PDB file of C-alpha atoms in Angstrom:
ATOM      1  CA  MET A   1    -218.203  24.284  21.062  1.00  0.00           C
ATOM      2  CA  VAL A   2    -220.169  24.710  17.886  1.00  0.00           C
ATOM      3  CA  ASN A   3    -223.227  26.847  18.320  1.00  0.00           C
ATOM      4  CA  PRO A   4    -226.463  24.950  17.788  1.00  0.00           C
ATOM      5  CA  ALA A   5    -228.066  28.035  16.245  1.00  0.00           C
ATOM      6  CA  ARG A   6    -226.131  27.517  13.027  1.00  0.00           C
ATOM      7  CA  PRO A   7    -224.144  24.820  11.237  1.00  0.00           C
ATOM      8  CA  ALA A   8    -220.555  23.992  12.097  1.00  0.00           C
ATOM      9  CA  PRO A   9    -217.934  25.685   9.901  1.00  0.00           C
ATOM     10  CA  SER A  10    -217.362  22.478   7.945  1.00  0.00           C
ATOM     11  CA  GLU A  11    -221.114  22.241   7.213  1.00  0.00           C
ATOM     12  CA  ARG A  12    -221.428  25.775   5.819  1.00  0.00           C
ATOM     13  CA  SER A  13    -221.206  25.771   2.046  1.00  0.00           C
ATOM     14  CA  ASN A  14    -220.687  29.518   1.671  1.00  0.00           C
ATOM     15  CA  SER A  15    -217.837  29.873   4.137  1.00  0.00           C
ATOM     16  CA  ALA A  16    -214.180  29.014   3.808  1.00  0.00           C
ATOM     17  CA  ALA A  17    -212.608  27.114   6.660  1.00  0.00           C
ATOM     18  CA  PRO A  18    -210.614  29.434   8.922  1.00  0.00           C
ATOM     19  CA  ALA A  19    -206.849  29.247   9.121  1.00  0.00           C
ATOM     20  CA  THR A  20    -206.164  27.077  12.125  1.00  0.00           C
ATOM     21  CA  LEU A  21    -203.399  26.315  14.547  1.00  0.00           C
ATOM     22  CA  ASP A  22    -205.235  23.522  16.335  1.00  0.00           C
ATOM     23  CA  THR A  23    -208.389  21.841  15.108  1.00  0.00           C
ATOM     24  CA  GLY A  24    -209.924  21.849  18.578  1.00  0.00           C
ATOM     25  CA  ALA A  25    -211.763  18.625  17.737  1.00  0.00           C
ATOM     26  CA  ALA A  26    -212.705  17.950  21.341  1.00  0.00           C
ATOM     27  CA  SER A  27    -214.572  21.226  21.704  1.00  0.00           C
ATOM     28  CA  GLY A  28    -215.928  21.521  18.177  1.00  0.00           C
ATOM     29  CA  THR A  29    -214.179  24.828  17.563  1.00  0.00           C
ATOM     30  CA  GLN A  30    -211.318  25.454  15.218  1.00  0.00           C
ATOM     31  CA  ARG A  31    -208.524  27.314  16.992  1.00  0.00           C
ATOM     32  CA  MET A  32    -206.978  30.104  15.002  1.00  0.00           C
ATOM     33  CA  SER A  33    -204.189  32.529  15.706  1.00  0.00           C
ATOM     34  CA  GLN A  34    -204.855  35.406  18.062  1.00  0.00           C
ATOM     35  CA  ALA A  35    -203.737  37.771  15.293  1.00  0.00           C
ATOM     36  CA  LEU A  36    -206.425  36.441  12.956  1.00  0.00           C
ATOM     37  CA  ILE A  37    -209.062  36.635  15.699  1.00  0.00           C
ATOM     38  CA  LYS A  38    -208.016  40.227  16.432  1.00  0.00           C
ATOM     39  CA  THR A  39    -208.308  41.087  12.719  1.00  0.00           C
ATOM     40  CA  LEU A  40    -211.756  39.489  12.454  1.00  0.00           C
ATOM     41  CA  LEU A  41    -212.956  41.356  15.552  1.00  0.00           C
ATOM     42  CA  ALA A  42    -211.603  44.654  14.197  1.00  0.00           C
ATOM     43  CA  ARG A  43    -213.378  44.146  10.880  1.00  0.00           C
ATOM     44  CA  GLY A  44    -216.580  43.259  12.692  1.00  0.00           C
ATOM     45  CA  ASP A  45    -216.243  46.336  14.893  1.00  0.00           C
ATOM     46  CA  ALA A  46    -215.697  48.552  11.833  1.00  0.00           C
ATOM     47  CA  LEU A  47    -218.875  47.263  10.183  1.00  0.00           C
ATOM     48  CA  PHE A  48    -220.800  47.541  13.443  1.00  0.00           C
ATOM     49  CA  ALA A  49    -219.657  51.161  13.834  1.00  0.00           C
ATOM     50  CA  VAL A  50    -221.311  52.086  10.529  1.00  0.00           C
ATOM     51  CA  GLY A  51    -224.523  50.242  11.384  1.00  0.00           C
ATOM     52  CA  ASP A  52    -223.943  47.028   9.432  1.00  0.00           C
ATOM     53  CA  VAL A  53    -224.884  44.618  12.216  1.00  0.00           C
ATOM     54  CA  SER A  54    -225.499  41.626   9.955  1.00  0.00           C
ATOM     55  CA  GLY A  55    -222.172  42.156   8.166  1.00  0.00           C
ATOM     56  CA  ALA A  56    -220.367  42.522  11.485  1.00  0.00           C
ATOM     57  CA  ARG A  57    -222.024  39.346  12.729  1.00  0.00           C
ATOM     58  CA  ARG A  58    -220.288  37.293  10.024  1.00  0.00           C
ATOM     59  CA  PHE A  59    -216.849  38.411  11.226  1.00  0.00           C
ATOM     60  CA  TYR A  60    -217.772  37.847  14.870  1.00  0.00           C
ATOM     61  CA  GLU A  61    -219.080  34.356  14.040  1.00  0.00           C
ATOM     62  CA  ARG A  62    -215.835  33.455  12.327  1.00  0.00           C
ATOM     63  CA  ALA A  63    -213.806  34.679  15.319  1.00  0.00           C
ATOM     64  CA  ALA A  64    -216.110  32.722  17.646  1.00  0.00           C
ATOM     65  CA  ASP A  65    -215.588  29.626  15.510  1.00  0.00           C
ATOM     66  CA  GLY A  66    -211.878  30.158  16.156  1.00  0.00           C
ATOM     67  CA  GLY A  67    -212.411  30.036  19.912  1.00  0.00           C
ATOM     68  CA  SER A  68    -212.973  33.686  20.876  1.00  0.00           C
ATOM     69  CA  ALA A  69    -215.282  33.917  23.881  1.00  0.00           C
ATOM     70  CA  HIS A  70    -215.701  37.670  23.386  1.00  0.00           C
ATOM     71  CA  ALA A  71    -216.727  37.157  19.763  1.00  0.00           C
ATOM     72  CA  ALA A  72    -219.304  34.527  20.760  1.00  0.00           C
ATOM     73  CA  ALA A  73    -220.831  36.939  23.289  1.00  0.00           C
ATOM     74  CA  THR A  74    -220.891  39.674  20.660  1.00  0.00           C
ATOM     75  CA  VAL A  75    -222.679  37.388  18.187  1.00  0.00           C
ATOM     76  CA  GLY A  76    -225.236  36.730  20.915  1.00  0.00           C
ATOM     77  CA  LYS A  77    -225.788  40.459  21.284  1.00  0.00           C
ATOM     78  CA  THR A  78    -226.575  40.737  17.565  1.00  0.00           C
ATOM     79  CA  TYR A  79    -229.578  38.470  18.206  1.00  0.00           C
ATOM     80  CA  ASP A  80    -230.522  39.827  21.660  1.00  0.00           C
ATOM     81  CA  PRO A  81    -233.835  41.772  21.634  1.00  0.00           C
ATOM     82  CA  ALA A  82    -232.768  44.122  24.451  1.00  0.00           C
ATOM     83  CA  PHE A  83    -229.402  44.893  22.867  1.00  0.00           C
ATOM     84  CA  LEU A  84    -230.883  45.502  19.418  1.00  0.00           C
ATOM     85  CA  ALA A  85    -233.533  47.795  20.921  1.00  0.00           C
ATOM     86  CA  ALA A  86    -230.901  49.687  22.930  1.00  0.00           C
ATOM     87  CA  ILE A  87    -228.843  50.445  19.833  1.00  0.00           C
ATOM     88  CA  LYS A  88    -232.019  51.220  17.859  1.00  0.00           C
ATOM     89  CA  VAL A  89    -231.450  48.683  15.085  1.00  0.00           C
ATOM     90  CA  ARG A  90    -234.160  48.601  12.446  1.00  0.00           C
ATOM     91  CA  GLY A  91    -234.892  45.833   9.990  1.00  0.00           C
ATOM     92  CA  MET A  92    -233.309  43.003  11.977  1.00  0.00           C
ATOM     93  CA  GLN A  93    -235.421  40.405  13.683  1.00  0.00           C
ATOM     94  CA  PRO A  94    -234.246  39.560  17.219  1.00  0.00           C
ATOM     95  CA  ASP A  95    -233.872  35.871  18.030  1.00  0.00           C
ATOM     96  CA  PRO A  96    -233.735  35.206  21.783  1.00  0.00           C
ATOM     97  CA  ASN A  97    -233.047  31.493  21.246  1.00  0.00           C
ATOM     98  CA  ALA A  98    -230.044  32.209  19.036  1.00  0.00           C
ATOM     99  CA  ALA A  99    -228.853  34.860  21.510  1.00  0.00           C
ATOM    100  CA  ALA A 100    -229.076  32.355  24.365  1.00  0.00           C
ATOM    101  CA  ALA A 101    -227.226  29.693  22.371  1.00  0.00           C
ATOM    102  CA  TRP A 102    -224.410  32.119  21.576  1.00  0.00           C
ATOM    103  CA  TYR A 103    -224.241  33.354  25.173  1.00  0.00           C
ATOM    104  CA  ARG A 104    -223.942  29.731  26.343  1.00  0.00           C
ATOM    105  CA  THR A 105    -221.138  29.204  23.834  1.00  0.00           C
ATOM    106  CA  ALA A 106    -219.435  32.347  25.121  1.00  0.00           C
ATOM    107  CA  ALA A 107    -219.777  31.131  28.707  1.00  0.00           C
ATOM    108  CA  ALA A 108    -218.301  27.745  27.790  1.00  0.00           C
ATOM    109  CA  LEU A 109    -215.377  29.540  26.139  1.00  0.00           C
ATOM    110  CA  GLY A 110    -214.848  31.601  29.303  1.00  0.00           C
ATOM    111  CA  ASP A 111    -216.497  34.963  28.642  1.00  0.00           C
ATOM    112  CA  PRO A 112    -217.103  36.572  32.061  1.00  0.00           C
ATOM    113  CA  GLU A 113    -220.070  38.656  30.825  1.00  0.00           C
ATOM    114  CA  ALA A 114    -222.004  35.736  29.291  1.00  0.00           C
ATOM    115  CA  PRO A 115    -223.769  34.477  32.457  1.00  0.00           C
ATOM    116  CA  ARG A 116    -225.112  37.987  33.148  1.00  0.00           C
ATOM    117  CA  LEU A 117    -226.268  38.321  29.549  1.00  0.00           C
ATOM    118  CA  LEU A 118    -228.061  34.975  29.799  1.00  0.00           C
ATOM    119  CA  GLU A 119    -229.788  36.065  32.996  1.00  0.00           C
ATOM    120  CA  ARG A 120    -230.837  39.387  31.445  1.00  0.00           C
ATOM    121  CA  LEU A 121    -232.262  37.445  28.521  1.00  0.00           C
ATOM    122  CA  GLY A 122    -234.125  35.246  31.002  1.00  0.00           C
ATOM    123  CA  ALA A 123    -232.447  32.141  29.644  1.00  0.00           C
ATOM    124  CA  GLY A 124    -230.105  31.104  32.458  1.00  0.00           C
ATOM    125  CA  PRO A 125    -227.054  28.959  31.766  1.00  0.00           C
ATOM    126  CA  ASN A 126    -228.867  25.641  31.263  1.00  0.00           C
ATOM    127  CA  ARG A 127    -232.355  26.464  30.003  1.00  0.00           C
TER     128      ARG A 127
END
């Protein structure tokens, strides 16, 4: 499922299409190898660990585009006002609507934490 908060991978001019195993046309995602997803998540985690939330977000988005439910939930957190406040991020504007859209994507991909994150955000699964 392509997140409505941003264009589909094929519509982004500044992003190369991910290496895919299965185009996932029915769901709107592009399936990629688990090894590539793991690499993208690790790179995102490394950037996040040094405080580069916006840089990490790009890697998480790419992994989410490849079908990673965990990555989609993590992208949502990078927009979530409560999460950003908890980690004391400065200079980033929270976006509850984008967070909710990513949490819904994560839920659709099967992330078990996503419904709770949506509720905490006050968005619910279908709002």
